[in-house]
Amino acid sequence: MSNEPIALGKALASFDAFWSPRIVTRVNDYDVRVAKVRGEHLWHVHDETDEFFLVLEGELSISLREPAGERTVHLPQGTVFTVPRGTEHKPSSATGAAILMFEPTGTPTVGDRHDEIPDHVDATTGHALDC
């Protein structure tokens, strides 16, 4: 991890892959990750942790399966949302977005339980930032 300031625009410009987050820094035992997204992720669940999203550019939608039923939250640029632990969810972006996430270090992008992983989704715990 760098001990210098990191420009998020430069970090995002350092890679092109969608659904393949880069670890920008760490805060205690949490990764701060940035990702470019387009299309649909997959239905998945993080059993032991919440998942925080901040939309840096574009728009993100997150479909949720909750006890009261299924719903979708729409997040325009500059908004945040936290998916509670144990909630099945599927992020998507029709036009593309750049997002920032906080997750405990080692948290897989496809959760603890998930649908079949499509080829366009990188099943990872985050990649080192190369910029």
mmCIF file with all atom_site columns, C-alpha atoms in Angstrom, residues 6 13 19 31 36 41 61 65 81 88 101 105 112-113 116 127-129:
data_model
loop_
_atom_site.group_PDB
_atom_site.id
_atom_site.type_symbol
_atom_site.label_atom_id
_atom_site.label_alt_id
_atom_site.label_comp_id
_atom_site.label_asym_id
_atom_site.label_entity_id
_atom_site.label_seq_id
_atom_site.pdbx_PDB_ins_code
_atom_site.Cartn_x
_atom_site.Cartn_y
_atom_site.Cartn_z
_atom_site.occupancy
_atom_site.B_iso_or_equiv
_atom_site.pdbx_formal_charge
_atom_site.auth_seq_id
_atom_site.auth_comp_id
_atom_site.auth_asym_id
_atom_site.auth_atom_id
_atom_site.pdbx_PDB_model_num
ATOM 1  C CA . ILE A 1 6   ? -3.949  8.375   -4.304  1.00 0.00 ? 6   ILE A CA 1
ATOM 2  C CA . ALA A 1 13  ? -7.576  5.023   -15.409 1.00 0.00 ? 13  ALA A CA 1
ATOM 3  C CA . TRP A 1 19  ? -16.222 -6.227  -12.300 1.00 0.00 ? 19  TRP A CA 1
ATOM 4  C CA . ASP A 1 31  ? -10.018 -2.907  1.835   1.00 0.00 ? 31  ASP A CA 1
ATOM 5  C CA . LYS A 1 36  ? -15.502 -0.221  -13.138 1.00 0.00 ? 36  LYS A CA 1
ATOM 6  C CA . HIS A 1 41  ? -22.894 -8.945  -11.759 1.00 0.00 ? 41  HIS A CA 1
ATOM 7  C CA . SER A 1 61  ? -28.533 -0.391  -9.488  1.00 0.00 ? 61  SER A CA 1
ATOM 8  C CA . ARG A 1 65  ? -33.966 -10.101 -2.113  1.00 0.00 ? 65  ARG A CA 1
ATOM 9  C CA . PHE A 1 81  ? -25.734 2.459   -0.070  1.00 0.00 ? 81  PHE A CA 1
ATOM 10 C CA . GLU A 1 88  ? -28.894 -11.613 -1.449  1.00 0.00 ? 88  GLU A CA 1
ATOM 11 C CA . MET A 1 101 ? -16.432 -0.207  -1.898  1.00 0.00 ? 101 MET A CA 1
ATOM 12 C CA . THR A 1 105 ? -9.815  -7.686  3.618   1.00 0.00 ? 105 THR A CA 1
ATOM 13 C CA . ASP A 1 112 ? -20.028 -16.665 0.309   1.00 0.00 ? 112 ASP A CA 1
ATOM 14 C CA . ARG A 1 113 ? -22.938 -18.084 -1.700  1.00 0.00 ? 113 ARG A CA 1
ATOM 15 C CA . GLU A 1 116 ? -22.895 -19.622 -11.360 1.00 0.00 ? 116 GLU A CA 1
ATOM 16 C CA . HIS A 1 127 ? -6.227  -6.914  -7.140  1.00 0.00 ? 127 HIS A CA 1
ATOM 17 C CA . ALA A 1 128 ? -3.324  -4.680  -6.219  1.00 0.00 ? 128 ALA A CA 1
ATOM 18 C CA . LEU A 1 129 ? -3.512  -1.218  -7.728  1.00 0.00 ? 129 LEU A CA 1
#
